[in-house]
Amino acid sequence: QSVLTQPPSASGTPGQRVTISCSGSSSNIGSNYVYWYQQLPGTAPKLLIYRNNQRPSGVPDRFSGSKSGTSASLAISGLRSEDEADYYCAAWDDSLRGVFGGGTKLTVL
Amino acid sequence: EVQLVETGGGLIQPGGSLRLSCAASGFTVSSNYMSWVRQAPGKGLEWVSVIYSGGSTYYADSVKGRFTISRDNSKNTLYLQMNSLRAEDTAVYYCARVEYDWINGPDAFDIWGQGTMVTVSS
């Protein structure tokens, strides 16, 4: 049972906009930044969004993040086949421990 | 090039011990926060431990008292000593560099290694 709650799956067709939700509590998302990681099949996770809505250099602006209260979401616009991956939300909690969501498997139909 | 390379995984019997290593290049381990994250087969990511540049350490409840995170500054290497291993510790173990902010503390896992597989089974 993961500390942060994500839907196990999401899907969309090429060009569509897809959103993935992440729900936490006051001790993690509610009081700390949210991060999103993308894990392509057979590879290590990669940082996608940091500090709620910031993109590292090299991440396309098709990816965006937002946070409100104890929830956060990742939006992917202009969906492409190469976006098919597992997506994880994460945060630090007030006890200085890391927490992850259970992951969302995105399928591009 | 900034890189992390984990080694030390393998097959170990329940109750046994194993030490994972994570060699860094392109940056200094001791000047950064470093963390271990694991992923059981077919499952999601689970945070395991973090060590701050000042030496403070924190652990997930699932490994506290059994695992120890440490570093060797002369070798620019991070370690995870795992004792009293259980079947549920079976996972790919990733080391990651943790960005930090002096006001807000630990930040994003910005650099990840390729992972090393640990299998706990008799």
PDB file of C-alpha atoms in Angstrom:
ATOM      1  CA  GLN A   1       0.000   0.000   0.000  1.00  0.00           C
ATOM      2  CA  SER A   2       1.668   3.205  -1.201  1.00  0.00           C
ATOM      3  CA  VAL A   3       1.501   6.409   0.835  1.00  0.00           C
ATOM      4  CA  LEU A   4       0.425   8.467  -2.204  1.00  0.00           C
ATOM      5  CA  THR A   5      -2.565   7.287  -4.246  1.00  0.00           C
ATOM      6  CA  GLN A   6      -2.518   7.135  -8.033  1.00  0.00           C
ATOM      7  CA  PRO A   7      -4.830   5.413 -10.507  1.00  0.00           C
ATOM      8  CA  PRO A   8      -3.178   2.165 -11.664  1.00  0.00           C
ATOM      9  CA  SER A   9      -3.773   2.905 -15.321  1.00  0.00           C
ATOM     10  CA  ALA A  10      -4.539   5.639 -17.817  1.00  0.00           C
ATOM     11  CA  SER A  11      -4.831   5.714 -21.563  1.00  0.00           C
ATOM     12  CA  GLY A  12      -5.261   8.005 -24.522  1.00  0.00           C
ATOM     13  CA  THR A  13      -4.896   8.220 -28.259  1.00  0.00           C
ATOM     14  CA  PRO A  14      -2.093  10.093 -30.028  1.00  0.00           C
ATOM     15  CA  GLY A  15      -2.591  13.843 -29.820  1.00  0.00           C
ATOM     16  CA  GLN A  16      -4.940  13.638 -26.838  1.00  0.00           C
ATOM     17  CA  ARG A  17      -4.453  15.223 -23.411  1.00  0.00           C
ATOM     18  CA  VAL A  18      -4.212  12.876 -20.457  1.00  0.00           C
ATOM     19  CA  THR A  19      -4.061  13.671 -16.752  1.00  0.00           C
ATOM     20  CA  ILE A  20      -2.836  11.496 -13.895  1.00  0.00           C
ATOM     21  CA  SER A  21      -3.847  12.288 -10.342  1.00  0.00           C
ATOM     22  CA  CYS A  22      -1.935  11.841  -7.105  1.00  0.00           C
ATOM     23  CA  SER A  23      -3.505  12.121  -3.671  1.00  0.00           C
ATOM     24  CA  GLY A  24      -1.649  12.471  -0.388  1.00  0.00           C
ATOM     25  CA  SER A  25      -2.051  14.059   3.012  1.00  0.00           C
ATOM     26  CA  SER A  26      -1.214  17.186   4.939  1.00  0.00           C
ATOM     27  CA  SER A  27       2.131  15.746   6.043  1.00  0.00           C
ATOM     28  CA  ASN A  28       3.438  15.094   2.545  1.00  0.00           C
ATOM     29  CA  ILE A  29       1.835  16.779  -0.486  1.00  0.00           C
ATOM     30  CA  GLY A  30      -0.003  19.262   1.686  1.00  0.00           C
ATOM     31  CA  SER A  31       3.194  20.773   3.048  1.00  0.00           C
ATOM     32  CA  ASN A  32       5.928  19.803   0.596  1.00  0.00           C
ATOM     33  CA  TYR A  33       6.732  19.825  -3.098  1.00  0.00           C
ATOM     34  CA  VAL A  34       5.492  17.157  -5.511  1.00  0.00           C
ATOM     35  CA  TYR A  35       7.701  15.425  -8.060  1.00  0.00           C
ATOM     36  CA  TRP A  36       6.871  13.239 -11.040  1.00  0.00           C
ATOM     37  CA  TYR A  37       9.062  10.496 -12.488  1.00  0.00           C
ATOM     38  CA  GLN A  38       8.738   8.657 -15.778  1.00  0.00           C
ATOM     39  CA  GLN A  39       9.907   5.061 -16.040  1.00  0.00           C
ATOM     40  CA  LEU A  40      10.136   3.629 -19.529  1.00  0.00           C
ATOM     41  CA  PRO A  41      10.022  -0.179 -19.757  1.00  0.00           C
ATOM     42  CA  GLY A  42      13.209  -1.787 -18.466  1.00  0.00           C
ATOM     43  CA  THR A  43      14.877   1.474 -17.496  1.00  0.00           C
ATOM     44  CA  ALA A  44      15.557   3.528 -14.386  1.00  0.00           C
ATOM     45  CA  PRO A  45      13.133   6.304 -13.427  1.00  0.00           C
ATOM     46  CA  LYS A  46      13.749   9.759 -14.830  1.00  0.00           C
ATOM     47  CA  LEU A  47      12.817  13.092 -13.266  1.00  0.00           C
ATOM     48  CA  LEU A  48       9.946  14.645 -15.208  1.00  0.00           C
ATOM     49  CA  ILE A  49       8.554  17.418 -12.978  1.00  0.00           C
ATOM     50  CA  TYR A  50      10.044  18.939  -9.838  1.00  0.00           C
ATOM     51  CA  ARG A  51       8.724  21.405  -7.284  1.00  0.00           C
ATOM     52  CA  ASN A  52       5.102  20.847  -8.359  1.00  0.00           C
ATOM     53  CA  ASN A  53       5.340  22.321 -11.824  1.00  0.00           C
ATOM     54  CA  GLN A  54       8.946  22.797 -12.936  1.00  0.00           C
ATOM     55  CA  ARG A  55      10.422  20.917 -15.886  1.00  0.00           C
ATOM     56  CA  PRO A  56      14.089  19.900 -15.968  1.00  0.00           C
ATOM     57  CA  SER A  57      16.032  20.872 -19.030  1.00  0.00           C
ATOM     58  CA  GLY A  58      15.156  18.566 -21.914  1.00  0.00           C
ATOM     59  CA  VAL A  59      11.643  17.662 -20.788  1.00  0.00           C
ATOM     60  CA  PRO A  60       9.123  18.773 -23.416  1.00  0.00           C
ATOM     61  CA  ASP A  61       6.563  21.396 -22.449  1.00  0.00           C
ATOM     62  CA  ARG A  62       3.876  18.848 -23.298  1.00  0.00           C
ATOM     63  CA  PHE A  63       4.378  17.702 -19.709  1.00  0.00           C
ATOM     64  CA  SER A  64       3.012  19.892 -16.924  1.00  0.00           C
ATOM     65  CA  GLY A  65       2.363  19.513 -13.223  1.00  0.00           C
ATOM     66  CA  SER A  66       0.079  21.167 -10.736  1.00  0.00           C
ATOM     67  CA  LYS A  67      -0.758  20.916  -7.053  1.00  0.00           C
ATOM     68  CA  SER A  68      -3.725  21.934  -4.976  1.00  0.00           C
ATOM     69  CA  GLY A  69      -3.976  21.185  -1.270  1.00  0.00           C
ATOM     70  CA  THR A  70      -3.134  17.534  -0.706  1.00  0.00           C
ATOM     71  CA  SER A  71      -3.478  16.504  -4.351  1.00  0.00           C
ATOM     72  CA  ALA A  72      -1.421  16.904  -7.474  1.00  0.00           C
ATOM     73  CA  SER A  73      -1.737  16.041 -11.118  1.00  0.00           C
ATOM     74  CA  LEU A  74       0.416  15.451 -14.150  1.00  0.00           C
ATOM     75  CA  ALA A  75      -0.891  16.455 -17.550  1.00  0.00           C
ATOM     76  CA  ILE A  76       0.468  15.238 -20.857  1.00  0.00           C
ATOM     77  CA  SER A  77      -0.774  17.039 -23.939  1.00  0.00           C
ATOM     78  CA  GLY A  78      -0.229  16.035 -27.562  1.00  0.00           C
ATOM     79  CA  LEU A  79       0.179  12.412 -26.458  1.00  0.00           C
ATOM     80  CA  ARG A  80       2.823  10.462 -28.364  1.00  0.00           C
ATOM     81  CA  SER A  81       3.585   6.749 -28.555  1.00  0.00           C
ATOM     82  CA  GLU A  82       6.906   7.282 -26.786  1.00  0.00           C
ATOM     83  CA  ASP A  83       5.028   8.581 -23.724  1.00  0.00           C
ATOM     84  CA  GLU A  84       3.897   5.032 -22.978  1.00  0.00           C
ATOM     85  CA  ALA A  85       5.499   4.399 -19.583  1.00  0.00           C
ATOM     86  CA  ASP A  86       4.892   4.181 -15.846  1.00  0.00           C
ATOM     87  CA  TYR A  87       4.499   7.506 -14.058  1.00  0.00           C
ATOM     88  CA  TYR A  88       5.131   8.002 -10.342  1.00  0.00           C
ATOM     89  CA  CYS A  89       4.367  10.930  -8.110  1.00  0.00           C
ATOM     90  CA  ALA A  90       6.566  11.507  -5.071  1.00  0.00           C
ATOM     91  CA  ALA A  91       7.058  13.855  -2.163  1.00  0.00           C
ATOM     92  CA  TRP A  92       8.972  14.191   1.057  1.00  0.00           C
ATOM     93  CA  ASP A  93       6.959  14.010   4.228  1.00  0.00           C
ATOM     94  CA  ASP A  94       7.389  16.083   7.363  1.00  0.00           C
ATOM     95  CA  SER A  95       9.350  13.249   8.990  1.00  0.00           C
ATOM     96  CA  LEU A  96      12.013  13.693   6.252  1.00  0.00           C
ATOM     97  CA  ARG A  97      11.157  10.396   4.579  1.00  0.00           C
ATOM     98  CA  GLY A  98      10.438   9.975   0.894  1.00  0.00           C
ATOM     99  CA  VAL A  99       7.050   8.737  -0.267  1.00  0.00           C
ATOM    100  CA  PHE A 100       5.923   7.506  -3.677  1.00  0.00           C
ATOM    101  CA  GLY A 101       2.641   6.806  -5.365  1.00  0.00           C
ATOM    102  CA  GLY A 102       1.900   3.304  -6.582  1.00  0.00           C
ATOM    103  CA  GLY A 103       2.487   4.331 -10.179  1.00  0.00           C
ATOM    104  CA  THR A 104       0.225   4.785 -13.192  1.00  0.00           C
ATOM    105  CA  LYS A 105       0.748   2.754 -16.341  1.00  0.00           C
ATOM    106  CA  LEU A 106       0.020   4.966 -19.339  1.00  0.00           C
ATOM    107  CA  THR A 107      -1.043   3.226 -22.523  1.00  0.00           C
ATOM    108  CA  VAL A 108      -1.114   5.062 -25.841  1.00  0.00           C
ATOM    109  CA  LEU A 109      -3.863   3.425 -27.875  1.00  0.00           C
TER     110      LEU A 109
ATOM    111  CA  GLU B   1      29.629  12.846 -17.225  1.00  0.00           C
ATOM    112  CA  VAL B   2      27.431  12.660 -14.146  1.00  0.00           C
ATOM    113  CA  GLN B   3      26.747   8.985 -13.476  1.00  0.00           C
ATOM    114  CA  LEU B   4      25.833   6.479 -10.782  1.00  0.00           C
ATOM    115  CA  VAL B   5      26.696   2.775 -11.044  1.00  0.00           C
ATOM    116  CA  GLU B   6      25.303   0.262  -8.545  1.00  0.00           C
ATOM    117  CA  THR B   7      26.910  -3.099  -7.846  1.00  0.00           C
ATOM    118  CA  GLY B   8      26.652  -5.817  -5.230  1.00  0.00           C
ATOM    119  CA  GLY B   9      23.273  -7.356  -5.923  1.00  0.00           C
ATOM    120  CA  GLY B  10      22.688 -11.078  -6.115  1.00  0.00           C
ATOM    121  CA  LEU B  11      20.927 -14.091  -4.626  1.00  0.00           C
ATOM    122  CA  ILE B  12      20.993 -14.299  -0.839  1.00  0.00           C
ATOM    123  CA  GLN B  13      19.246 -16.556   1.645  1.00  0.00           C
ATOM    124  CA  PRO B  14      16.694 -15.192   4.112  1.00  0.00           C
ATOM    125  CA  GLY B  15      18.443 -13.871   7.198  1.00  0.00           C
ATOM    126  CA  GLY B  16      21.606 -13.128   5.257  1.00  0.00           C
ATOM    127  CA  SER B  17      23.493  -9.885   4.657  1.00  0.00           C
ATOM    128  CA  LEU B  18      24.521  -8.003   1.542  1.00  0.00           C
ATOM    129  CA  ARG B  19      26.234  -4.686   0.872  1.00  0.00           C
ATOM    130  CA  LEU B  20      25.309  -2.642  -2.170  1.00  0.00           C
ATOM    131  CA  SER B  21      27.682  -0.056  -3.621  1.00  0.00           C
ATOM    132  CA  CYS B  22      26.934   2.983  -5.749  1.00  0.00           C
ATOM    133  CA  ALA B  23      29.948   4.590  -7.421  1.00  0.00           C
ATOM    134  CA  ALA B  24      29.494   8.187  -8.476  1.00  0.00           C
ATOM    135  CA  SER B  25      31.303  10.090 -11.197  1.00  0.00           C
ATOM    136  CA  GLY B  26      31.029  13.699 -12.245  1.00  0.00           C
ATOM    137  CA  PHE B  27      30.078  14.956  -8.785  1.00  0.00           C
ATOM    138  CA  THR B  28      31.017  14.493  -5.130  1.00  0.00           C
ATOM    139  CA  VAL B  29      28.870  12.150  -3.056  1.00  0.00           C
ATOM    140  CA  SER B  30      29.801  13.751   0.257  1.00  0.00           C
ATOM    141  CA  SER B  31      28.619  17.185  -0.894  1.00  0.00           C
ATOM    142  CA  ASN B  32      25.201  15.919  -1.854  1.00  0.00           C
ATOM    143  CA  TYR B  33      22.192  14.183  -0.374  1.00  0.00           C
ATOM    144  CA  MET B  34      22.031  10.586  -1.616  1.00  0.00           C
ATOM    145  CA  SER B  35      19.239   8.056  -1.453  1.00  0.00           C
ATOM    146  CA  TRP B  36      18.320   4.445  -2.117  1.00  0.00           C
ATOM    147  CA  VAL B  37      15.001   3.556  -3.774  1.00  0.00           C
ATOM    148  CA  ARG B  38      13.858   0.019  -4.500  1.00  0.00           C
ATOM    149  CA  GLN B  39      11.354  -1.624  -6.830  1.00  0.00           C
ATOM    150  CA  ALA B  40      10.031  -5.122  -6.223  1.00  0.00           C
ATOM    151  CA  PRO B  41       9.366  -7.175  -9.373  1.00  0.00           C
ATOM    152  CA  GLY B  42       6.299  -5.819 -11.154  1.00  0.00           C
ATOM    153  CA  LYS B  43       5.684  -3.286  -8.373  1.00  0.00           C
ATOM    154  CA  GLY B  44       6.111   0.431  -7.820  1.00  0.00           C
ATOM    155  CA  LEU B  45       8.928   2.490  -6.392  1.00  0.00           C
ATOM    156  CA  GLU B  46       9.608   2.441  -2.652  1.00  0.00           C
ATOM    157  CA  TRP B  47      11.906   4.915  -0.913  1.00  0.00           C
ATOM    158  CA  VAL B  48      14.428   3.164   1.338  1.00  0.00           C
ATOM    159  CA  SER B  49      16.881   5.630   2.859  1.00  0.00           C
ATOM    160  CA  VAL B  50      18.652   8.975   2.542  1.00  0.00           C
ATOM    161  CA  ILE B  51      21.947  10.365   3.810  1.00  0.00           C
ATOM    162  CA  TYR B  52      22.461  14.107   4.015  1.00  0.00           C
ATOM    163  CA  SER B  53      25.709  15.852   3.209  1.00  0.00           C
ATOM    164  CA  GLY B  54      26.094  16.521   6.923  1.00  0.00           C
ATOM    165  CA  GLY B  55      25.768  12.811   7.687  1.00  0.00           C
ATOM    166  CA  SER B  56      22.209  12.600   9.017  1.00  0.00           C
ATOM    167  CA  THR B  57      20.390   9.464   7.905  1.00  0.00           C
ATOM    168  CA  TYR B  58      16.737   8.489   7.598  1.00  0.00           C
ATOM    169  CA  TYR B  59      15.086   5.154   6.828  1.00  0.00           C
ATOM    170  CA  ALA B  60      11.761   3.730   5.751  1.00  0.00           C
ATOM    171  CA  ASP B  61      10.028   1.903   8.602  1.00  0.00           C
ATOM    172  CA  SER B  62      10.233  -1.327   6.574  1.00  0.00           C
ATOM    173  CA  VAL B  63      14.048  -1.376   6.745  1.00  0.00           C
ATOM    174  CA  LYS B  64      14.848   0.599   9.901  1.00  0.00           C
ATOM    175  CA  GLY B  65      17.145  -1.334  12.200  1.00  0.00           C
ATOM    176  CA  ARG B  66      18.175  -3.732   9.420  1.00  0.00           C
ATOM    177  CA  PHE B  67      19.657  -1.490   6.710  1.00  0.00           C
ATOM    178  CA  THR B  68      22.415   1.109   7.072  1.00  0.00           C
ATOM    179  CA  ILE B  69      23.260   3.808   4.535  1.00  0.00           C
ATOM    180  CA  SER B  70      26.798   5.154   4.487  1.00  0.00           C
ATOM    181  CA  ARG B  71      29.414   6.608   2.174  1.00  0.00           C
ATOM    182  CA  ASP B  72      33.164   6.498   1.599  1.00  0.00           C
ATOM    183  CA  ASN B  73      34.333   9.948   0.649  1.00  0.00           C
ATOM    184  CA  SER B  74      37.724   8.720  -0.579  1.00  0.00           C
ATOM    185  CA  LYS B  75      36.029   6.355  -3.022  1.00  0.00           C
ATOM    186  CA  ASN B  76      33.153   8.729  -3.858  1.00  0.00           C
ATOM    187  CA  THR B  77      30.836   5.803  -3.211  1.00  0.00           C
ATOM    188  CA  LEU B  78      27.499   5.309  -1.450  1.00  0.00           C
ATOM    189  CA  TYR B  79      26.660   2.055   0.324  1.00  0.00           C
ATOM    190  CA  LEU B  80      23.639   0.208   1.630  1.00  0.00           C
ATOM    191  CA  GLN B  81      24.397  -2.494   4.195  1.00  0.00           C
ATOM    192  CA  MET B  82      21.435  -4.852   4.332  1.00  0.00           C
ATOM    193  CA  ASN B  83      21.146  -7.306   7.246  1.00  0.00           C
ATOM    194  CA  SER B  84      18.468  -9.792   8.294  1.00  0.00           C
ATOM    195  CA  LEU B  85      17.186  -9.906   4.740  1.00  0.00           C
ATOM    196  CA  ARG B  86      13.650 -11.083   4.071  1.00  0.00           C
ATOM    197  CA  ALA B  87      11.858 -12.314   0.966  1.00  0.00           C
ATOM    198  CA  GLU B  88      10.018  -8.994   0.792  1.00  0.00           C
ATOM    199  CA  ASP B  89      13.350  -7.185   0.338  1.00  0.00           C
ATOM    200  CA  THR B  90      13.626  -8.746  -3.129  1.00  0.00           C
ATOM    201  CA  ALA B  91      13.832  -5.816  -5.537  1.00  0.00           C
ATOM    202  CA  VAL B  92      15.915  -3.766  -7.899  1.00  0.00           C
ATOM    203  CA  TYR B  93      17.787  -1.250  -5.772  1.00  0.00           C
ATOM    204  CA  TYR B  94      18.498   2.155  -7.287  1.00  0.00           C
ATOM    205  CA  CYS B  95      20.755   4.819  -5.860  1.00  0.00           C
ATOM    206  CA  ALA B  96      19.866   8.401  -6.650  1.00  0.00           C
ATOM    207  CA  ARG B  97      21.304  11.832  -6.083  1.00  0.00           C
ATOM    208  CA  VAL B  98      18.934  14.089  -4.195  1.00  0.00           C
ATOM    209  CA  GLU B  99      18.928  17.773  -4.967  1.00  0.00           C
ATOM    210  CA  TYR B 100      18.484  19.895  -1.903  1.00  0.00           C
ATOM    211  CA  ASP B 101      17.449  23.349  -0.904  1.00  0.00           C
ATOM    212  CA  TRP B 102      18.840  24.887   2.265  1.00  0.00           C
ATOM    213  CA  ILE B 103      15.409  26.217   3.175  1.00  0.00           C
ATOM    214  CA  ASN B 104      13.152  23.328   2.177  1.00  0.00           C
ATOM    215  CA  GLY B 105      15.575  20.417   2.584  1.00  0.00           C
ATOM    216  CA  PRO B 106      15.623  17.387   0.257  1.00  0.00           C
ATOM    217  CA  ASP B 107      14.316  17.978  -3.225  1.00  0.00           C
ATOM    218  CA  ALA B 108      14.146  15.927  -6.437  1.00  0.00           C
ATOM    219  CA  PHE B 109      15.916  12.665  -7.237  1.00  0.00           C
ATOM    220  CA  ASP B 110      17.706  14.119 -10.224  1.00  0.00           C
ATOM    221  CA  ILE B 111      20.261  11.438 -11.114  1.00  0.00           C
ATOM    222  CA  TRP B 112      19.535   7.698 -10.966  1.00  0.00           C
ATOM    223  CA  GLY B 113      21.726   4.654 -11.384  1.00  0.00           C
ATOM    224  CA  GLN B 114      20.742   1.680 -13.521  1.00  0.00           C
ATOM    225  CA  GLY B 115      19.876  -0.452 -10.493  1.00  0.00           C
ATOM    226  CA  THR B 116      21.096  -3.741  -9.047  1.00  0.00           C
ATOM    227  CA  MET B 117      18.869  -6.757  -8.405  1.00  0.00           C
ATOM    228  CA  VAL B 118      18.673  -8.340  -4.970  1.00  0.00           C
ATOM    229  CA  THR B 119      16.882 -11.666  -4.648  1.00  0.00           C
ATOM    230  CA  VAL B 120      16.214 -13.073  -1.190  1.00  0.00           C
ATOM    231  CA  SER B 121      15.305 -16.730  -1.465  1.00  0.00           C
ATOM    232  CA  SER B 122      16.264 -20.123  -0.119  1.00  0.00           C
TER     233      SER B 122
END
